[in-house]
Short mmCIF file of C-alpha atoms and ligand atoms in Angstrom, two decimals:
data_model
loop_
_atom_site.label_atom_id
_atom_site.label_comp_id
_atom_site.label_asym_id
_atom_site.label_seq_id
_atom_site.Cartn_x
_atom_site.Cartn_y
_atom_site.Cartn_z
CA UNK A 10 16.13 -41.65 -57.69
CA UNK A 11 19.97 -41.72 -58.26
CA UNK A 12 21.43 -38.22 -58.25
CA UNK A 13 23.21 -38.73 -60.88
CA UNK A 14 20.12 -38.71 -63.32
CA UNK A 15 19.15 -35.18 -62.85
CA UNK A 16 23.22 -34.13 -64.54
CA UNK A 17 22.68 -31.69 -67.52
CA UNK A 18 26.10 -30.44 -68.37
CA UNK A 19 27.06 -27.44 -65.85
CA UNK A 20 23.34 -26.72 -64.89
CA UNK A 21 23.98 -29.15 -61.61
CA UNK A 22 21.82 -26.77 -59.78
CA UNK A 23 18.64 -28.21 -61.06
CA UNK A 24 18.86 -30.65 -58.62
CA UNK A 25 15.96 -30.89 -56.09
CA UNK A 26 18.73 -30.63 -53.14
CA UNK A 27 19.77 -27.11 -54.62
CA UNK A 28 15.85 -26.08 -54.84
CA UNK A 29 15.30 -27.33 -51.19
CA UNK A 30 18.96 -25.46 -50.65
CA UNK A 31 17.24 -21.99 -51.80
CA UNK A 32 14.00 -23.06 -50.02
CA UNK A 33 15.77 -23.15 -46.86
CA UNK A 34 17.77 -19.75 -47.22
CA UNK A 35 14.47 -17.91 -47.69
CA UNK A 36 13.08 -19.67 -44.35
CA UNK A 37 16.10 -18.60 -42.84
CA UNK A 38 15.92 -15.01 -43.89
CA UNK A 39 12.45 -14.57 -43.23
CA UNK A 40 12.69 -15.76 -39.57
CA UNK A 41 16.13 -13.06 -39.25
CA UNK A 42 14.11 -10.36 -41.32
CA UNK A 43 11.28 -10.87 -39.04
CA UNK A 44 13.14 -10.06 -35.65
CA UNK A 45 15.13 -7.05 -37.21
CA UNK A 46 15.54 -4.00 -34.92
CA UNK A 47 16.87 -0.65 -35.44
CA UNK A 48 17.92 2.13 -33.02
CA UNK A 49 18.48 4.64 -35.40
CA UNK A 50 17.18 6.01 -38.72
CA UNK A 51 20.67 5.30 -40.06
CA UNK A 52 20.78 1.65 -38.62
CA UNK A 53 17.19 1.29 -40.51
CA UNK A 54 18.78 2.20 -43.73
CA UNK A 55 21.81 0.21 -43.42
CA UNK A 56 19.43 -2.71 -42.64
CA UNK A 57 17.64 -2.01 -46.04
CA UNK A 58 21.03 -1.79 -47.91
CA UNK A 59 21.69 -5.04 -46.34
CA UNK A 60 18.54 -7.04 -47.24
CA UNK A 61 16.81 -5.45 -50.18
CA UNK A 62 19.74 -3.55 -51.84
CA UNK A 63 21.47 -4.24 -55.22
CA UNK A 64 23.61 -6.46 -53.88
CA UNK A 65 21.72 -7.33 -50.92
CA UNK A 66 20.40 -11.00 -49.65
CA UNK A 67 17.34 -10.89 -51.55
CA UNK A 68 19.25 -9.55 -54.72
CA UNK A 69 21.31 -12.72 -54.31
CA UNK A 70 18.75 -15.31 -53.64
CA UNK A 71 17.32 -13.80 -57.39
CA UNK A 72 20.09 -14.94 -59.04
CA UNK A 73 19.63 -18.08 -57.20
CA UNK A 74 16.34 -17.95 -58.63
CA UNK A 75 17.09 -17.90 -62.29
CA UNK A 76 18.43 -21.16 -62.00
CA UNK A 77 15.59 -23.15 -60.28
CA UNK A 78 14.14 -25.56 -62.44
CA UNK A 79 11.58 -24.19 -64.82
CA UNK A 80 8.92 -26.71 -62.51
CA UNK A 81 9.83 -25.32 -59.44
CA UNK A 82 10.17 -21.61 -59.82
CA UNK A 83 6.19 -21.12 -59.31
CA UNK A 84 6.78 -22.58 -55.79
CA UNK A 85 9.90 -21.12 -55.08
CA UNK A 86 8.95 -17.84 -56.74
CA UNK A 87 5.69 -17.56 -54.01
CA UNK A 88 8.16 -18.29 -51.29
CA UNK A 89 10.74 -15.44 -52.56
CA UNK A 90 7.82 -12.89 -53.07
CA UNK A 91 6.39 -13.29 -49.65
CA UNK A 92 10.14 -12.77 -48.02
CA UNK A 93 10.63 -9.82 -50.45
CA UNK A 94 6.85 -8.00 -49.17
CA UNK A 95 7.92 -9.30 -45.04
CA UNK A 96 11.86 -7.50 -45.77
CA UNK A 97 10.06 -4.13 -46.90
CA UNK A 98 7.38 -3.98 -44.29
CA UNK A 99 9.82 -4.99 -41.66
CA UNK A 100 12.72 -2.56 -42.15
CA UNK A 101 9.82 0.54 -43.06
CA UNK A 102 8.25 -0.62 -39.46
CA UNK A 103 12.01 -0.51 -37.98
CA UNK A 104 12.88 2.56 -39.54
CA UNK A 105 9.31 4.53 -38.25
CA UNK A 106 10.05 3.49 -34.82
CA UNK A 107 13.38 4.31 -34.80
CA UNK A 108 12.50 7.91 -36.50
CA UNK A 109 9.92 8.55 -34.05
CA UNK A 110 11.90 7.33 -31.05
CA UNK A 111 14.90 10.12 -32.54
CA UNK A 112 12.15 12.87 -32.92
CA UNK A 113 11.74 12.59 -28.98
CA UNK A 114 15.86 12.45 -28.76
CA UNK A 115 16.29 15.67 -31.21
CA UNK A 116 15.10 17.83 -28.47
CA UNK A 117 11.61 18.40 -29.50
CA UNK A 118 10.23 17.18 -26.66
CA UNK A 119 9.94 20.18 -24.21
CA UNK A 120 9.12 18.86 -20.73
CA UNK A 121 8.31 22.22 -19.76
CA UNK A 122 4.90 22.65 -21.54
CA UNK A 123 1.85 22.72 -19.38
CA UNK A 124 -0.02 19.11 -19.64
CA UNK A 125 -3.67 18.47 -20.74
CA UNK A 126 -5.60 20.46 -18.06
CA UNK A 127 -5.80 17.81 -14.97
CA UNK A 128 -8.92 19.08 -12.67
CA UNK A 129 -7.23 20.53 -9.53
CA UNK A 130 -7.98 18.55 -6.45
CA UNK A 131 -9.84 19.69 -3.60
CA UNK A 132 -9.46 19.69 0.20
CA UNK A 133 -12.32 16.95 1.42
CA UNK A 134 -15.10 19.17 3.48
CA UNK A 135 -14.38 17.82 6.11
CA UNK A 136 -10.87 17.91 6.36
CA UNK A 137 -11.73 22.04 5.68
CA UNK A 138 -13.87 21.93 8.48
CA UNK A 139 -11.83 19.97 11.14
CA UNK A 140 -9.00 22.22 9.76
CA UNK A 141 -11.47 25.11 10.43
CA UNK A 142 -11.78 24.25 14.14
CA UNK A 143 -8.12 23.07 14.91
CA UNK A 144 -6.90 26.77 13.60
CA UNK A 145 -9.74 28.15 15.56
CA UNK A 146 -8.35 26.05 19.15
CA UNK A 147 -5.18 26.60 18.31
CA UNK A 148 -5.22 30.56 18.27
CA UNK A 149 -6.71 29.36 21.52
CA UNK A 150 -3.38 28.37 22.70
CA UNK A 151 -4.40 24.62 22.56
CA UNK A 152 -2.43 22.00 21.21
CA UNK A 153 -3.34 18.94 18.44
CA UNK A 154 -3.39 15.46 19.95
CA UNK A 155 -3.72 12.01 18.13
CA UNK A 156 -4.15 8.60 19.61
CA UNK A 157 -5.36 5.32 17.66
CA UNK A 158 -8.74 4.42 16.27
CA UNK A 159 -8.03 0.73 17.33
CA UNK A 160 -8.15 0.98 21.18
CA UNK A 161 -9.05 -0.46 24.65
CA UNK A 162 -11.52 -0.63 27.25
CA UNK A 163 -9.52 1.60 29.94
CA UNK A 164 -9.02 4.45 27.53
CA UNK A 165 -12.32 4.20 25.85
CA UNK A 166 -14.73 3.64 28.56
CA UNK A 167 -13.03 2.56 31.92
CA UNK A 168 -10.91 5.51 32.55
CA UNK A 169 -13.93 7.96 31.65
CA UNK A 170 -16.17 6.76 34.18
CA UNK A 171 -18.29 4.41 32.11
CA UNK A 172 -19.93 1.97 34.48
CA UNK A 173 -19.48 -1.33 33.34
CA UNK A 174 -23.03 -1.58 32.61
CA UNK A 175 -22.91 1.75 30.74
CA UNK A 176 -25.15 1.04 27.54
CA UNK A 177 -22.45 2.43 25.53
CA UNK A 178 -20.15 -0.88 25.86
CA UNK A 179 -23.16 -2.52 24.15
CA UNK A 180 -22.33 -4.19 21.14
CA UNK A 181 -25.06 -1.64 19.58
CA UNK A 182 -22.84 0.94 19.41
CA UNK A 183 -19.17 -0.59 20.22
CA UNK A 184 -17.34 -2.79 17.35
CA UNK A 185 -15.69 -5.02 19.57
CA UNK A 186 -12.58 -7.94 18.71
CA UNK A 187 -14.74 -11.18 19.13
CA UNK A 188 -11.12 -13.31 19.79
CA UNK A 189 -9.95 -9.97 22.11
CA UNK A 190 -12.86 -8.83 24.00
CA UNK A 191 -10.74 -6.09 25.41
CA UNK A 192 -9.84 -4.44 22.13
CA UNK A 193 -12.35 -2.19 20.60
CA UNK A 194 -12.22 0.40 17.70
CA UNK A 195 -12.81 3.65 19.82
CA UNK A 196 -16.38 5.82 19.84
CA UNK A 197 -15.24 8.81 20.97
CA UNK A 198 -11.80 10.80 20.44
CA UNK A 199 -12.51 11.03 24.70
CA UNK A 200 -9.48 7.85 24.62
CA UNK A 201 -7.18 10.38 23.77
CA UNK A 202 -8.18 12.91 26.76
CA UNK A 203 -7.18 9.78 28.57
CA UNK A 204 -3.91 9.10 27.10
CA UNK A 205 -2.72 12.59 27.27
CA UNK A 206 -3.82 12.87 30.97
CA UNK A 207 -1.94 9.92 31.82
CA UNK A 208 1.11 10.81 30.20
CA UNK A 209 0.85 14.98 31.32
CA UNK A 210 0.11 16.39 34.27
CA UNK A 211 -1.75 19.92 33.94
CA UNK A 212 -2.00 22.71 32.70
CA UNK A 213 -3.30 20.62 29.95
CA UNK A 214 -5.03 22.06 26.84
CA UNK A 215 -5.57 20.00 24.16
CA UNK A 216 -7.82 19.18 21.47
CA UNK A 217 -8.39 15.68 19.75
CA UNK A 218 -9.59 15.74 16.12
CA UNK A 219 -10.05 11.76 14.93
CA UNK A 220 -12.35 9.47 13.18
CA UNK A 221 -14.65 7.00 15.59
CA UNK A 222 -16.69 4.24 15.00
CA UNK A 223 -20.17 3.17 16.03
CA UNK A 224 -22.24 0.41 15.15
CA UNK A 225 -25.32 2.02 13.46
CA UNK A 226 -27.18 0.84 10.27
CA UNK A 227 -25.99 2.99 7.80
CA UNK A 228 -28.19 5.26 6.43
CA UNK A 229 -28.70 9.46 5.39
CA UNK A 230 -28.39 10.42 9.08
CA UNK A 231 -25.92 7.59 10.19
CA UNK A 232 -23.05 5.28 9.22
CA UNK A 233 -20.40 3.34 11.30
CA UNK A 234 -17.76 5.92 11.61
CA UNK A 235 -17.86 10.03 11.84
CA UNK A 236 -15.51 12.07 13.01
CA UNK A 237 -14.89 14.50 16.07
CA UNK A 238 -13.07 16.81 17.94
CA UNK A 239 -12.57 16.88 21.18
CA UNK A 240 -10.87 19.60 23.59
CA UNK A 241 -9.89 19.29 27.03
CA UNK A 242 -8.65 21.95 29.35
CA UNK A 243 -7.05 21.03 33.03
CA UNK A 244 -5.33 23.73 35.31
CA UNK A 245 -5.99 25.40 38.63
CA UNK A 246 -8.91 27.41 38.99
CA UNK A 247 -10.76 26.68 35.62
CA UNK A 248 -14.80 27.07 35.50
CA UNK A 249 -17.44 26.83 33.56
CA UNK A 250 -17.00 30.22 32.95
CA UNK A 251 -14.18 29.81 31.01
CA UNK A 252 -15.83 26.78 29.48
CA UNK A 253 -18.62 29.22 27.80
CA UNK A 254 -16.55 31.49 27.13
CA UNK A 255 -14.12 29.54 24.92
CA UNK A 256 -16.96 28.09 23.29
CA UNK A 257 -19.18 30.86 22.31
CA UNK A 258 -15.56 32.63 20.54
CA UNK A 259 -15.24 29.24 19.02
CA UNK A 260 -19.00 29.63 17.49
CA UNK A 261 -18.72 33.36 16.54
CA UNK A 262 -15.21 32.24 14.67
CA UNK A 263 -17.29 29.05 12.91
CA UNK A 264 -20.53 30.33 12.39
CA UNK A 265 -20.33 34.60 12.40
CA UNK A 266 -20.07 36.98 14.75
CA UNK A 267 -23.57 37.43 15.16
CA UNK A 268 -24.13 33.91 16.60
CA UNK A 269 -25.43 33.49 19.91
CA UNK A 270 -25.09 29.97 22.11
CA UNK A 271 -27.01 28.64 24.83
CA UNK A 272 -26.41 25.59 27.09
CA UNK A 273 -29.07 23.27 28.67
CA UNK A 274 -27.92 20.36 31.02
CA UNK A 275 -27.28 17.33 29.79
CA UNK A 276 -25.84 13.99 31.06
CA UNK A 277 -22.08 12.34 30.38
CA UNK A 278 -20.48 10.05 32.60
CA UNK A 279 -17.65 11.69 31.97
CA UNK A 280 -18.49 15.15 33.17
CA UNK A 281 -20.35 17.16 36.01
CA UNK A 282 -22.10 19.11 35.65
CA UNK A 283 -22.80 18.51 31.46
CA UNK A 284 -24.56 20.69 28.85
CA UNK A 285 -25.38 20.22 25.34
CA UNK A 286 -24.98 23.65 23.64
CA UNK A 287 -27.01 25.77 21.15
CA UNK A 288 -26.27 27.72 18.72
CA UNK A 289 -28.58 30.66 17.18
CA UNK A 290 -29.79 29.11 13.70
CA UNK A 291 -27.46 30.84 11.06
CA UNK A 292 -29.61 30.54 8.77
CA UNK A 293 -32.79 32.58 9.96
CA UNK A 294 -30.56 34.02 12.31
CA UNK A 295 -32.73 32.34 14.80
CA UNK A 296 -36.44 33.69 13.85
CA UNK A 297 -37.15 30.07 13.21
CA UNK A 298 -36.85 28.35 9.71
CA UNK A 299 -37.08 24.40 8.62
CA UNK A 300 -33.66 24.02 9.08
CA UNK A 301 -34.10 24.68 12.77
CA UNK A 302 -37.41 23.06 12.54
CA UNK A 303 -38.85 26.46 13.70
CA UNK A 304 -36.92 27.14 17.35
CA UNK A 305 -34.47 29.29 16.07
CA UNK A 306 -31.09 27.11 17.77
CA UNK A 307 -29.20 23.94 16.08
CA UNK A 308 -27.77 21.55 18.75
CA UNK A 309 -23.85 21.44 18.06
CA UNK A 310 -21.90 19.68 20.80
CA UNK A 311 -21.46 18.08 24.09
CA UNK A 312 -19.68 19.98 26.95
CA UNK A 313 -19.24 19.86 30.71
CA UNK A 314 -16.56 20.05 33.59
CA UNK A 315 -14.64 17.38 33.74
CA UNK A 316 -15.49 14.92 36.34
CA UNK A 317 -13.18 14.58 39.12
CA UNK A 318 -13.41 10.98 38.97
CA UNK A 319 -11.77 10.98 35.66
CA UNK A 320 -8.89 13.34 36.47
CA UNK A 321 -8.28 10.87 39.38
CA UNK A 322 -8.49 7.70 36.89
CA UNK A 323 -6.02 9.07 35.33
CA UNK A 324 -3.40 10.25 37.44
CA UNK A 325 -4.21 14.07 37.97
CA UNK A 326 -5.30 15.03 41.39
CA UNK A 327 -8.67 16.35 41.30
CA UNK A 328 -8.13 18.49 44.60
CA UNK A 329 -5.69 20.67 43.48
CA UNK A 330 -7.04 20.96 39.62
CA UNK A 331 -10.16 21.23 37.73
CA UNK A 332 -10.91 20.81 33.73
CA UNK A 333 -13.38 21.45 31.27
CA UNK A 334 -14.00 19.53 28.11
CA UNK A 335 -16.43 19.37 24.86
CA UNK A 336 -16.36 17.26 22.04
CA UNK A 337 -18.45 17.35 19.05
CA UNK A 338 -18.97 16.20 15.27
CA UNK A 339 -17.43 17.46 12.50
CA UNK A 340 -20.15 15.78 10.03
CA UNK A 341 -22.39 17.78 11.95
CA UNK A 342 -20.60 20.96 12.00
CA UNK A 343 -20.08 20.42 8.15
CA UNK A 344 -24.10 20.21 7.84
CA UNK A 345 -24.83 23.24 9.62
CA UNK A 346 -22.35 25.03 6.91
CA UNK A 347 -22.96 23.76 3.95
CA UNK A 348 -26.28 22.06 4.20
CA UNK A 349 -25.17 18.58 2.95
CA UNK A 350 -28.26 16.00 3.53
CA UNK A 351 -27.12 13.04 3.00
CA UNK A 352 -24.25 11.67 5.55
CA UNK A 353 -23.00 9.12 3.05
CA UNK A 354 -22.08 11.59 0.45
CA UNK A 355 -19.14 12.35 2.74
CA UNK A 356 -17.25 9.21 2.26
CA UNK A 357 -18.59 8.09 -1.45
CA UNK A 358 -15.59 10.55 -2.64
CA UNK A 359 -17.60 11.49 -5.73
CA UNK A 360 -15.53 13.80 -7.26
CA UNK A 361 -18.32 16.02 -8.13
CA UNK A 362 -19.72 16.44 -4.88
CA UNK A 363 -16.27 16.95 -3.59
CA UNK A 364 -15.80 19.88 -6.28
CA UNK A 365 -18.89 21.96 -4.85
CA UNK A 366 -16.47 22.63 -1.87
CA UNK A 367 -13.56 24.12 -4.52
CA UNK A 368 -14.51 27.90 -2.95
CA UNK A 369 -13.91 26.33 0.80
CA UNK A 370 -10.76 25.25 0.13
N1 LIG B 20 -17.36 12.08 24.13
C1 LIG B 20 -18.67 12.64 23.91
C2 LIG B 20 -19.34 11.88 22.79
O1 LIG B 20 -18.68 11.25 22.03
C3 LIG B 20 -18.62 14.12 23.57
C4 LIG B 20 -18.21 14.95 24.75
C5 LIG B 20 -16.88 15.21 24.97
C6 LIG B 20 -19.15 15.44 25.60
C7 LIG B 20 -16.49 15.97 26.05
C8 LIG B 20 -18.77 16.21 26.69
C9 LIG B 20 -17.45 16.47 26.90
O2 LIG B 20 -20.54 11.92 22.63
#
């Protein structure tokens, strides 16, 4: 159709190229409306000044309006409506955020007010306990030693008089590196005996808190890793004496100074002679209960003198000095105080088992 046609005296803007004009503007505006931002209240305001004011945009595109053809203002009225109801939702939005973000930035927000209550954290029981028995050494006069869980053969088993046949090595109770037969994650703390021998010559007196691995089917009484201490003692002149003597303190300190030990022999390769020690149920106080299934004394470690084959495997001379050592688990020290029955509960980290133990911390 010729343009021409659609010329009514000065009304020119009835022509479909000035509706489609108008048409566009709104698409325009809505498009900037919608991406409108505003760091202040003030900003918000001038925004609304800007776009829905007297003589704002949408003011503007009204006067537009009035001269759409009568035909088209239905269409172009809908389209002007729906930027009008996007301007005023958009700029309220803006100015709300930008009010609330201000609140925080007019110094109401007082960073020294206590928080929602956050339950307090507890020391894991068995972190109490091994800190228990390190404090317990260490007044003691022995000294904290570390070595790594991931180990060898020499330090593990070779240096501490394992036979090579010893049933130990067995893949039963060993994890063992199938690519690196030689590396093995360690099953006692003894490794780090080793290491500390090798590096120090005596008086040594040490003890060796650490986790260790077996391989045992995980159940209430077992799982694949526990943890120990172990305490070694190498000077001139030391004997068992000294051995029991240490040891029963260290169960009077742990367990009350009521509690009596006893020692019956046992086997390690490691030491000679060995004992397994005793301690007087604290729970009866040793007149027998089902704790101590009725003989009044609760097994709680391995001890013995150290045996000179081990000093000599690791570079101490066993004819001028003698040692004692002991080891035992903390799990199990942990059960004898606080009764827990079920092994696994130590490393399921349910916080509510973990708050019984808020008092022991
Ligand atoms: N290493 C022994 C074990 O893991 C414990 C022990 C240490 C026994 C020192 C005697 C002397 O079973």
């Amino acid at each position: 159709m010729p343009k021409n046609d659609y010329l009514c005296g000065w009304k020119t803007i009835n022509r479909p190229e000035e509706q489609d004009m108008i048409l566009e503007k709104i698409e325009r505006l809505k498009a900037e409306v919608a991406g409108l931002t505003a760091a202040t209240a003030e900003e918000a305001e001038a925004l609304r000044i800007k776009y829905l004011g007297k003589k704002g945009a949408l003011s503007e595109l009204m006067a537009e309006f009035r001269q759409v053809a009568a035909e088209e203002k239905k269409t172009v009225g809908m389209k002007l409506n729906e930027l009008k109801a996007l301007a005023q939702e958009r700029i309220n939005q803006v100015r709300q955020s930008a009010e609330s973000a201000s609140e925080v930035s007019d110094g109401d927000l007082d960073l020294t007010r206590t928080p929602y209550p956050i339950p307090l954290g507890t020391r894991h029981p068995l972190t109490v306990v091994r800190n228990t028995i390190v404090d317990i050494f260490s007044r003691l006069g022995f000294t904290l030693a570390e070595g790594p869980e991931v180990e060898d053969d020499w330090h593990v088993y070779s240096s501490m008089n394992f036979a090579p046949d010893h049933p130990a090595r067995d893949m039963q109770d060993t994890f063992f590196v199938e690519s690196r037969p030689d590396v093995i994650l360690r099953s006692h703390t003894s490794s780090v005996q080793s290491r500390v021998m090798e590096r120090q010559q005596p008086p040594i007196r040490v003890i060796c808190p650490g986790r260790v691995y077996r391989n045992e089917a995980i159940s209430a009484r077992a799982h694949c890793f526990f943890h120990q201490v172990e305490g070694l003692y190498v000077d001139k002149d030391v004997s068992f004496a000294d051995l029991k003597q240490v040891l029963l303190l260290f169960a009077r300190e742990m367990f009350g100074p009521d509690t009596k030990i006893r020692l019956r022999p046992s086997y390690f390769p490691f030491t000679e002679p060995s004992a397994e020690m005793d301690i007087s149920c604290h729970l009866c106080g040793g007149r027998g209960c089902s704790f101590c299934k009725h003989t009044g004394w609760v097994e709680i470690l391995g001890c013995g003198m150290v045996d000179p084959a081990v000093l000599d495997a690791n570079g101490i001379d066993s004819t001028i000095y003698k040692g004692y050592a002991f080891g035992m688990g903390i799990e199990r020290i942990t059960n004898l105080k606080y009764q827990v029955k079920d092994l696994r509960m130590f490393s399921e980290n349910d916080a509510r088992f973990l708050a019984e133990f808020q008092a022991a911390n």
